[in-house]
Amino acid sequence: MDVAGTRRASFSGVPRWVIVIALIGAAFVLVPLVAMASRVNWGGFVALVSSESSVAALLLSLRTSVAATILCVAFGVPMALVLGRTSFPGQRLVRTIVLLPLVLPPVIGGIALLAAFGRQGLLGRPLEVLGISVAFSTVAVVIAQTFVALPFLVLSLEGALRLAGTRYEAVAATLGARPTTVLRRITLPLVLPALLSGAVLSFARALGEFGATLTFAGSLQGVTRTLPLEIYLQREIDPDAAVALSLVLVIVSLVVVGLTLRTAPGSRPGRVAQ
Amino acid sequence: MKKKLLATLAVGILLATAGCSASSPAPALSVAPTKDSLSGSVTVFAAASLTKTFGALAAKFEAAHPGVTVTTSFAGSADLVAQITAGAPADVFASADAKNMAKVSTLVGSPVNFATNMLEIAVPPGNPAKIATFADLARPGVKTVVCAPAVPCGAATVAIEAATGVKLTPVSEENAVTDVLGKVSSAEADAGLVYVTDVKGAGSRVTGIPFPQSSTAVNTYPIATIAASKNSKVATAFVEYVTGTVGRAVLAAAGFGAP
């Protein structure tokens, strides 16, 4: 991997003007983040990010994002398998709908979730009768996060499945392995790196979820007020705290994206678990 | 795979940064010659709760002074304060409370109070939780939504709790009064505390329940010209228009009290 990477880099077929534009693009992303970091009140940083409400928001965010990621894996893996390994009429339409939360403004996601799980909603009303209330609960936060994060897992896993091809699976099947055995011993190990990176991306998306949560779950410390909501609220009273918390979220996101890029290139179809 | 992943990342980043901005474009400028001494354009920054009234007042002001264009920008008072501090080209600032006006005291002329607003209980149509008094909001099982103490409507809520001795345990503390209203009108919440003007503006989507203790937390709206205004003549005229008879009538019709 590294050898191939180096070789590719040393072949400099990229015109210089492309590099210049790329650098401007990179600066466009970097400058606002650096500018924000320069606003951090370092003297009070620890106090700002360790206040009771900040810690509650961070812990809630981590808890709900982990739960959402687990749900994304539980539902996203079968969805990616069905989309990537079978063909059925209307598959294209189904894929488009599944990926819709990627392009929907989160507020719309929140309104749609309200229509489904709200107290007056399609599913919410029967649930209410059963004594289960999703409204204003941590469960609502997890639902909102899963809704927006699921496409990330499906997208990256389905791509990897298509790229990996079905050769090994076909061989295993001819040797008498049952479908579940093939899935467990061949398919999943083959796309494990993509699964991991997809899960990490889903986690990152869940961590950043704001609009759908605000619309659908509400905002209460320790229950539904995740870190992005806390930052939004702190901006009203203490901009210093908002900037400090933003930096925390940026660092967490950086670590998460960094992890993804490290795990990504390993998914070569040639390497199969024994 | 790597390419695919990078593409995914790029898409994600694009999506994540899709933001929103709101501003009212300036209407076509009338160039008809007029005897009116006022001309040019002014930008009015006003609290979100003034969206309807100030939109109407800006149109009326333009009609009264054909050479003038009024551009309005509505947002939470704290947001507007941040924009003004950062040098946004505003000529007039109308805040939802004195506290936010005080934050820009060095950048504005002397503020004039032009309206007041009080909280009211809002319930979904039909009042499913049978709310009648402020104390009902604290009843177990009642899902009450309020503003977070950090924002003006939440500060008023805290003041009323202190005055009545009723301790609310809200299911959500929202950032903006419009979010509270949304939770009530969608019947997610059984009740919410919003401004009288919000109930009036929401029409039949919510029912308002006035309560006597709301008078313990009256919000006063100040308006002022921005010192750096390039058209302070028109800015001053607009402030006088808002505080004058026409402004008074429009605001009163929307439910605002006299200062």
Coordinates of C-alpha atoms in Angstrom, one line a residue:
Chain A
M1 CA 0.0 0.0 0.0
D2 CA 2.7 2.5 1.0
V3 CA 4.9 1.5 -1.9
A4 CA 2.1 2.0 -4.4
G5 CA 1.1 5.2 -2.7
T6 CA 4.7 6.6 -3.0
R7 CA 4.9 5.6 -6.6
R8 CA 1.7 7.3 -7.5
A9 CA 2.8 10.5 -5.7
S10 CA 6.2 10.6 -7.5
F11 CA 4.4 10.6 -10.9
S12 CA 3.5 14.2 -11.0
G13 CA 1.0 14.3 -13.8
V14 CA -1.0 17.0 -12.2
P15 CA -0.7 20.4 -13.9
R16 CA 0.7 23.2 -11.7
W17 CA -2.5 25.3 -12.0
V18 CA -4.6 22.4 -10.7
I19 CA -2.3 22.3 -7.6
V20 CA -2.8 26.1 -7.1
I21 CA -6.5 25.8 -7.2
A22 CA -6.4 22.8 -4.9
L23 CA -4.4 24.8 -2.4
I24 CA -6.9 27.6 -2.5
G25 CA -9.6 25.1 -1.9
A26 CA -7.8 23.6 1.0
A27 CA -7.2 27.1 2.5
F28 CA -10.9 27.7 2.1
V29 CA -11.6 24.8 4.4
L30 CA -8.7 25.4 6.8
V31 CA -8.8 29.2 7.3
P32 CA -12.2 29.3 9.1
L33 CA -11.1 26.5 11.4
V34 CA -7.8 28.2 12.2
A35 CA -9.6 31.5 12.7
M36 CA -11.9 29.8 15.2
A37 CA -9.1 28.2 17.0
S38 CA -7.4 31.6 17.3
R39 CA -10.5 32.9 19.1
V40 CA -10.2 30.3 21.8
N41 CA -9.7 31.8 25.2
W42 CA -7.0 29.4 26.3
G43 CA -6.8 30.8 29.8
G44 CA -10.3 29.7 30.5
F45 CA -10.4 26.7 28.1
V46 CA -10.4 24.0 30.7
A47 CA -13.0 25.7 32.9
L48 CA -15.2 26.4 29.9
V49 CA -15.2 22.9 28.5
S50 CA -15.5 21.2 31.9
S51 CA -18.6 23.1 33.1
E52 CA -21.4 20.8 34.2
S53 CA -23.6 21.6 31.2
S54 CA -20.6 21.1 28.8
V55 CA -19.7 17.7 30.2
A56 CA -23.3 16.6 30.3
A57 CA -23.6 17.6 26.6
L58 CA -20.4 15.8 25.6
L59 CA -21.3 12.6 27.4
L60 CA -24.8 12.6 26.0
S61 CA -23.4 13.2 22.5
L62 CA -20.9 10.3 22.8
R63 CA -23.6 8.0 24.3
T64 CA -26.2 8.7 21.7
S65 CA -23.7 8.6 18.8
V66 CA -22.4 5.2 19.8
A67 CA -26.0 3.9 20.1
A68 CA -26.8 5.4 16.7
T69 CA -23.7 3.8 15.1
I70 CA -24.7 0.4 16.5
L71 CA -28.1 0.8 14.9
C72 CA -26.5 2.0 11.7
V73 CA -24.4 -1.2 11.6
A74 CA -27.3 -3.4 12.6
F75 CA -29.5 -2.1 9.8
G76 CA -27.0 -0.7 7.4
V77 CA -25.1 -4.0 6.8
P78 CA -28.2 -6.0 5.7
M79 CA -29.3 -3.0 3.6
A80 CA -25.9 -2.7 1.8
L81 CA -25.9 -6.5 1.2
V82 CA -29.4 -6.4 -0.3
L83 CA -28.5 -3.4 -2.4
G84 CA -25.1 -4.6 -3.5
R85 CA -25.6 -8.3 -3.8
T86 CA -29.1 -8.8 -5.1
S87 CA -31.1 -7.3 -7.9
F88 CA -34.8 -6.6 -7.8
P89 CA -37.2 -4.3 -9.6
G90 CA -37.1 -0.8 -8.4
Q91 CA -33.7 -1.2 -6.8
R92 CA -32.5 2.1 -8.1
L93 CA -35.5 3.9 -6.5
V94 CA -34.9 2.1 -3.2
R95 CA -31.3 3.1 -3.2
T96 CA -32.2 6.7 -3.9
I97 CA -34.7 6.8 -1.1
V98 CA -32.2 5.2 1.3
L99 CA -29.6 7.7 0.5
L100 CA -32.1 10.6 0.7
P101 CA -31.1 11.7 4.2
L102 CA -27.7 12.6 2.8
V103 CA -29.1 15.4 0.7
L104 CA -32.1 16.4 2.9
P105 CA -31.6 19.5 5.1
P106 CA -31.7 18.1 8.6
V107 CA -34.6 20.3 9.6
I108 CA -36.7 18.4 7.0
G109 CA -35.5 15.2 8.5
G110 CA -36.7 16.4 11.9
I111 CA -40.1 17.4 10.5
A112 CA -40.4 13.9 8.8
L113 CA -39.4 12.2 12.0
L114 CA -42.0 14.2 13.9
A115 CA -44.6 13.1 11.4
A116 CA -43.6 9.4 12.0
F117 CA -42.6 9.2 15.7
G118 CA -44.2 12.4 17.2
R119 CA -47.1 12.1 19.6
Q120 CA -49.5 12.8 16.8
G121 CA -47.4 10.8 14.3
L122 CA -48.0 7.8 12.2
L123 CA -46.2 5.4 14.5
G124 CA -46.0 7.8 17.5
R125 CA -49.7 7.6 18.2
P126 CA -50.0 3.8 18.5
L127 CA -46.8 3.8 20.6
E128 CA -48.3 6.5 22.9
V129 CA -51.3 4.2 23.4
L130 CA -48.9 1.4 24.4
G131 CA -47.4 3.8 26.9
I132 CA -44.2 4.4 25.0
S133 CA -43.4 8.1 24.4
V134 CA -40.5 8.9 22.2
A135 CA -41.1 12.7 22.3
F136 CA -38.4 14.7 24.2
S137 CA -36.5 11.5 25.2
T138 CA -32.9 10.5 24.6
V139 CA -34.4 7.8 22.3
A140 CA -35.6 10.6 20.0
V141 CA -32.0 11.9 19.7
V142 CA -30.7 8.4 18.8
I143 CA -33.5 8.1 16.2
A144 CA -32.6 11.5 14.7
Q145 CA -28.9 10.6 14.6
T146 CA -29.5 7.2 13.1
F147 CA -31.8 8.7 10.4
V148 CA -29.1 11.0 9.2
A149 CA -26.1 8.7 9.7
L150 CA -27.4 5.5 8.1
P151 CA -26.8 6.4 4.5
F152 CA -23.1 6.9 5.2
L153 CA -22.7 3.3 6.2
V154 CA -24.8 1.9 3.4
L155 CA -23.1 4.0 0.8
S156 CA -19.5 3.1 1.8
L157 CA -20.3 -0.6 2.4
E158 CA -22.3 -1.1 -0.8
G159 CA -19.5 0.5 -2.8
A160 CA -16.9 -1.9 -1.2
L161 CA -19.2 -4.9 -1.9
R162 CA -19.4 -4.0 -5.6
L163 CA -15.7 -3.4 -5.8
A164 CA -14.8 -6.7 -4.1
G165 CA -16.8 -8.8 -6.5
T166 CA -18.3 -12.1 -5.9
R167 CA -15.5 -14.5 -7.0
Y168 CA -14.6 -15.7 -3.5
E169 CA -18.2 -16.0 -2.5
A170 CA -18.9 -18.1 -5.5
V171 CA -16.0 -20.4 -4.8
A172 CA -17.0 -20.8 -1.2
A173 CA -20.6 -21.6 -2.3
T174 CA -19.4 -24.3 -4.8
L175 CA -17.3 -25.8 -2.0
G176 CA -20.6 -26.3 0.0
A177 CA -20.6 -23.3 2.3
R178 CA -24.1 -22.1 3.3
P179 CA -25.1 -18.5 2.6
T180 CA -24.7 -17.5 6.2
T181 CA -21.3 -19.1 6.4
V182 CA -20.2 -17.3 3.2
L183 CA -21.4 -14.0 4.6
R184 CA -19.6 -14.6 7.9
R185 CA -16.4 -16.1 6.6
I186 CA -15.9 -14.5 3.2
T187 CA -18.1 -11.4 2.5
L188 CA -17.8 -9.6 5.8
P189 CA -14.1 -10.1 6.3
L190 CA -13.6 -8.9 2.7
V191 CA -15.3 -5.6 3.3
L192 CA -14.4 -5.2 7.0
P193 CA -12.3 -2.1 6.4
A194 CA -15.1 -0.4 4.5
L195 CA -17.5 -1.4 7.3
L196 CA -15.2 0.1 9.9
S197 CA -14.8 3.4 7.9
G198 CA -18.5 3.5 7.2
A199 CA -19.2 3.0 10.9
V200 CA -16.8 5.8 11.8
L201 CA -18.3 8.1 9.3
S202 CA -21.8 7.4 10.7
F203 CA -20.5 8.1 14.2
A204 CA -19.1 11.4 13.0
R205 CA -22.3 12.3 11.3
A206 CA -24.3 11.4 14.4
L207 CA -22.0 13.4 16.6
G208 CA -22.6 16.5 14.4
E209 CA -26.4 16.1 14.2
F210 CA -28.1 19.3 15.0
G211 CA -31.1 20.2 12.9
A212 CA -33.2 17.0 13.2
T213 CA -32.5 16.8 16.9
L214 CA -33.5 20.4 17.5
T215 CA -36.7 19.9 15.6
F216 CA -37.6 16.5 16.7
A217 CA -36.1 15.8 20.2
G218 CA -36.0 19.2 21.9
S219 CA -33.3 20.5 24.1
L220 CA -32.9 19.6 27.8
Q221 CA -29.6 19.2 29.6
G222 CA -28.5 15.6 30.1
V223 CA -31.5 14.2 28.1
T224 CA -31.6 15.7 24.6
R225 CA -29.2 18.6 24.6
T226 CA -26.2 17.2 22.6
L227 CA -23.0 19.0 22.1
P228 CA -24.0 20.9 18.9
L229 CA -27.2 22.1 20.7
E230 CA -25.2 23.1 23.7
I231 CA -22.8 25.1 21.5
Y232 CA -25.8 26.8 19.8
L233 CA -27.2 27.7 23.2
Q234 CA -23.9 28.9 24.7
R235 CA -23.4 31.2 21.8
E236 CA -26.3 33.2 23.3
I237 CA -24.7 33.7 26.7
D238 CA -21.0 32.9 26.5
P239 CA -19.4 33.0 23.0
D240 CA -16.1 32.0 24.6
A241 CA -17.6 28.7 25.8
A242 CA -19.2 28.2 22.4
V243 CA -15.9 28.6 20.7
A244 CA -14.1 26.3 23.2
L245 CA -16.8 23.6 22.8
S246 CA -16.6 23.9 19.0
L247 CA -12.9 23.2 19.2
V248 CA -13.6 20.1 21.2
L249 CA -16.0 18.9 18.6
V250 CA -13.5 19.8 15.8
I251 CA -10.8 17.7 17.5
V252 CA -13.1 14.7 18.0
S253 CA -14.2 15.0 14.4
L254 CA -10.6 15.2 13.2
V255 CA -9.6 12.1 15.1
V256 CA -12.6 10.3 13.7
V257 CA -11.9 11.3 10.1
G258 CA -8.2 10.5 10.6
L259 CA -9.1 7.0 11.8
T260 CA -11.3 6.5 8.7
L261 CA -8.6 7.5 6.2
R262 CA -6.2 5.1 8.0
T263 CA -8.5 2.1 7.8
A264 CA -9.7 2.8 4.3
P265 CA -6.9 1.8 1.9
G266 CA -6.7 -1.7 3.4
S267 CA -9.7 -3.0 1.6
R268 CA -8.0 -4.7 -1.2
P269 CA -10.0 -7.6 -2.7
G270 CA -6.9 -9.8 -2.8
R271 CA -6.6 -10.1 1.0
V272 CA -9.1 -12.6 2.4
A273 CA -9.3 -13.9 5.9
Q274 CA -8.7 -17.6 6.0
Chain B
M1 CA -12.1 2.2 -2.4
K2 CA -10.0 5.1 -1.3
K3 CA -11.4 7.3 -4.1
K4 CA -14.9 6.2 -3.3
L5 CA -14.4 7.0 0.3
L6 CA -12.9 10.4 -0.4
A7 CA -15.9 11.1 -2.6
T8 CA -18.2 10.1 0.2
L9 CA -16.3 12.4 2.6
A10 CA -16.5 15.2 0.1
V11 CA -20.2 14.8 -0.3
G12 CA -20.6 14.6 3.5
I13 CA -18.6 17.7 4.1
L14 CA -20.5 19.6 1.5
L15 CA -23.7 18.5 3.1
A16 CA -22.6 19.3 6.5
T17 CA -21.7 22.8 5.6
A18 CA -24.9 23.6 3.8
G19 CA -26.0 26.6 5.8
C20 CA -28.7 29.1 5.8
S21 CA -29.0 32.8 5.7
A22 CA -31.9 35.1 5.7
S23 CA -32.2 38.5 4.4
S24 CA -34.8 40.5 2.6
P25 CA -33.8 41.7 -0.8
A26 CA -34.4 45.4 -1.4
P27 CA -37.5 46.1 -3.4
A28 CA -37.1 47.9 -6.7
L29 CA -36.2 51.5 -6.0
S30 CA -38.7 54.1 -7.1
V31 CA -36.9 56.9 -8.8
A32 CA -39.9 59.2 -9.2
P33 CA -39.0 62.7 -8.2
T34 CA -40.6 63.7 -4.9
K35 CA -40.9 66.7 -2.7
D36 CA -40.2 64.5 0.3
S37 CA -36.8 65.4 1.8
L38 CA -36.1 61.8 2.7
S39 CA -34.3 59.6 0.2
G40 CA -31.9 56.7 0.0
S41 CA -32.0 53.3 1.7
V42 CA -31.7 52.1 5.3
T43 CA -31.3 48.7 6.8
V44 CA -33.3 47.8 9.8
F45 CA -32.2 44.9 12.1
A46 CA -35.1 43.8 14.2
A47 CA -35.8 40.9 16.6
A48 CA -37.4 37.8 15.2
S49 CA -40.6 38.5 17.1
L50 CA -41.0 41.7 15.1
T51 CA -40.9 40.0 11.7
K52 CA -44.6 40.6 10.8
T53 CA -45.0 44.1 12.3
F54 CA -41.7 45.6 11.1
G55 CA -42.3 44.1 7.6
A56 CA -45.6 45.9 7.5
L57 CA -44.1 49.1 9.0
A58 CA -41.2 49.1 6.5
A59 CA -43.7 48.8 3.6
K60 CA -45.9 51.6 5.0
F61 CA -42.8 53.8 5.6
E62 CA -41.7 53.3 2.0
A63 CA -45.2 54.1 0.7
A64 CA -45.1 57.3 2.8
H65 CA -41.7 58.3 1.5
P66 CA -41.3 57.2 -2.1
G67 CA -37.6 58.0 -2.3
V68 CA -36.8 55.6 0.6
T69 CA -36.0 51.9 0.5
V70 CA -36.1 50.0 3.8
T71 CA -34.3 46.6 3.9
T72 CA -35.1 44.5 6.9
S73 CA -33.2 41.7 8.5
F74 CA -34.8 39.6 11.3
A75 CA -33.0 37.3 13.7
G76 CA -32.7 36.6 17.4
S77 CA -31.6 39.7 19.3
A78 CA -28.3 38.1 20.4
D79 CA -27.5 37.2 16.7
L80 CA -28.2 40.7 15.6
V81 CA -26.0 42.1 18.4
A82 CA -23.2 39.9 17.2
Q83 CA -23.6 41.1 13.6
I84 CA -23.7 44.8 14.6
T85 CA -20.6 44.4 16.8
A86 CA -18.9 42.8 13.8
G87 CA -19.7 45.8 11.7
A88 CA -22.8 44.8 9.8
P89 CA -24.2 47.7 7.8
A90 CA -27.3 48.4 9.9
D91 CA -28.9 51.8 10.3
V92 CA -31.6 50.9 12.9
F93 CA -31.7 48.2 15.6
A94 CA -34.8 47.0 17.4
S95 CA -34.1 44.6 20.2
A96 CA -36.5 42.2 22.0
D97 CA -35.0 43.3 25.4
A98 CA -33.0 46.0 27.0
K99 CA -30.1 43.6 27.8
N100 CA -29.2 43.0 24.2
M101 CA -29.5 46.7 23.4
A102 CA -27.2 47.4 26.3
K103 CA -24.5 45.2 24.7
V104 CA -24.2 47.6 21.7
S105 CA -24.7 50.8 23.8
T106 CA -21.5 52.4 22.4
L107 CA -22.6 51.8 18.8
V108 CA -26.1 53.2 18.9
G109 CA -27.9 56.5 19.6
S110 CA -30.1 56.8 22.6
P111 CA -32.6 53.8 22.6
V112 CA -36.3 54.5 22.9
N113 CA -38.7 51.9 24.3
F114 CA -41.5 51.3 21.7
A115 CA -43.4 48.1 22.8
T116 CA -43.8 45.6 25.5
N117 CA -44.6 41.9 25.4
M118 CA -45.7 39.4 28.0
L119 CA -45.7 35.6 28.2
E120 CA -48.8 33.6 27.7
I121 CA -49.5 29.9 27.9
A122 CA -49.9 28.3 24.5
V123 CA -51.7 24.9 24.2
P124 CA -52.5 22.9 21.1
P125 CA -56.1 23.3 19.8
G126 CA -58.5 21.5 22.1
N127 CA -56.1 21.8 25.1
P128 CA -55.6 18.0 25.6
A129 CA -53.9 18.4 29.0
K130 CA -56.7 20.7 30.3
I131 CA -54.4 23.5 31.3
A132 CA -56.1 26.5 33.0
T133 CA -53.5 28.1 35.3
F134 CA -49.8 28.6 35.4
A135 CA -49.6 26.0 38.2
D136 CA -51.1 23.4 35.9
L137 CA -47.9 23.5 33.9
A138 CA -46.0 21.9 36.7
R139 CA -48.6 19.1 37.1
P140 CA -47.0 15.6 36.7
G141 CA -47.4 14.2 33.3
V142 CA -47.9 17.5 31.6
K143 CA -45.3 18.0 28.9
T144 CA -44.3 21.7 29.2
V145 CA -41.8 23.3 26.8
V146 CA -40.1 26.6 27.7
C147 CA -37.3 28.8 26.4
A148 CA -33.8 28.2 27.8
P149 CA -33.0 30.7 30.6
A150 CA -30.2 32.1 28.4
V151 CA -32.6 33.7 25.9
P152 CA -35.0 36.5 26.7
C153 CA -38.2 34.5 26.8
G154 CA -36.5 32.0 29.1
A155 CA -35.4 34.8 31.4
A156 CA -39.0 35.9 31.6
T157 CA -40.1 32.4 32.4
V158 CA -37.6 32.1 35.3
A159 CA -38.8 35.5 36.6
I160 CA -42.4 34.2 36.6
E161 CA -41.4 31.0 38.3
A162 CA -39.8 33.0 41.0
A163 CA -42.8 35.3 41.4
T164 CA -45.3 32.4 41.5
G165 CA -43.2 29.9 43.5
V166 CA -44.2 27.3 40.9
K167 CA -41.2 25.3 39.8
L168 CA -41.6 24.0 36.3
T169 CA -39.9 20.8 35.1
P170 CA -40.0 21.3 31.4
V171 CA -39.4 18.5 28.9
S172 CA -37.4 20.8 26.7
E173 CA -35.7 24.2 27.0
E174 CA -35.6 25.6 23.5
N175 CA -33.3 28.2 22.1
A176 CA -36.0 30.3 20.5
V177 CA -39.6 31.1 21.2
T178 CA -40.5 30.0 17.7
D179 CA -39.2 26.5 18.6
V180 CA -41.4 26.4 21.6
L181 CA -44.4 27.5 19.5
G182 CA -43.5 24.7 16.9
K183 CA -43.5 22.0 19.6
V184 CA -46.9 23.2 20.8
S185 CA -48.6 23.7 17.4
S186 CA -47.4 20.2 16.4
A187 CA -49.0 18.9 19.7
E188 CA -45.7 17.4 20.7
A189 CA -45.9 19.4 23.9
D190 CA -49.0 19.9 26.0
A191 CA -48.2 23.5 26.7
G192 CA -45.5 26.1 26.1
L193 CA -44.7 29.5 27.4
V194 CA -44.5 32.0 24.5
Y195 CA -45.2 35.7 23.9
V196 CA -48.8 37.0 23.6
T197 CA -47.8 38.2 20.1
D198 CA -46.7 34.6 19.1
V199 CA -50.1 33.2 20.1
K200 CA -51.8 35.9 18.1
G201 CA -49.5 35.4 15.1
A202 CA -50.1 31.6 15.2
G203 CA -53.8 32.0 14.6
S204 CA -55.8 28.8 15.1
R205 CA -52.7 26.5 15.4
V206 CA -52.5 27.2 19.1
T207 CA -54.8 28.5 21.8
G208 CA -53.6 31.1 24.2
I209 CA -54.3 31.0 28.0
P210 CA -53.5 34.3 29.7
F211 CA -52.4 34.2 33.3
P212 CA -52.3 37.1 35.8
Q213 CA -48.7 36.5 36.9
S214 CA -47.3 37.2 33.5
S215 CA -47.3 40.8 34.3
T216 CA -44.4 40.1 36.7
A217 CA -42.1 39.7 33.7
V218 CA -42.8 42.3 31.0
N219 CA -40.3 42.5 28.2
T220 CA -39.6 46.0 26.9
Y221 CA -38.5 46.4 23.3
P222 CA -36.0 49.3 22.7
I223 CA -35.2 50.8 19.2
A224 CA -32.2 52.9 18.3
T225 CA -30.3 54.3 15.3
I226 CA -26.9 53.0 14.7
A227 CA -24.2 55.7 15.2
A228 CA -22.3 54.7 12.1
S229 CA -25.3 54.9 9.9
K230 CA -24.6 56.6 6.5
N231 CA -28.2 57.7 6.3
S232 CA -29.0 58.8 9.9
K233 CA -31.7 61.2 8.7
V234 CA -33.9 58.4 7.3
A235 CA -32.9 56.1 10.2
T236 CA -34.1 58.7 12.7
A237 CA -37.3 59.2 10.7
F238 CA -37.9 55.4 10.8
V239 CA -37.4 55.2 14.5
E240 CA -39.9 58.1 14.9
Y241 CA -42.3 56.3 12.6
V242 CA -42.2 53.2 14.7
T243 CA -42.7 55.1 18.0
G244 CA -45.4 57.3 16.4
T245 CA -49.1 56.7 15.9
V246 CA -48.8 54.4 12.9
G247 CA -46.2 52.2 14.6
R248 CA -48.2 52.2 17.8
A249 CA -51.3 51.0 15.9
V250 CA -49.5 48.3 13.9
L251 CA -47.8 47.0 17.0
A252 CA -51.0 47.1 19.1
A253 CA -52.9 45.2 16.4
A254 CA -50.3 42.4 16.7
G255 CA -50.7 42.2 20.5
F256 CA -47.8 44.3 21.7
G257 CA -48.4 46.5 24.7
A258 CA -47.5 50.2 25.0
P259 CA -44.2 50.9 26.6

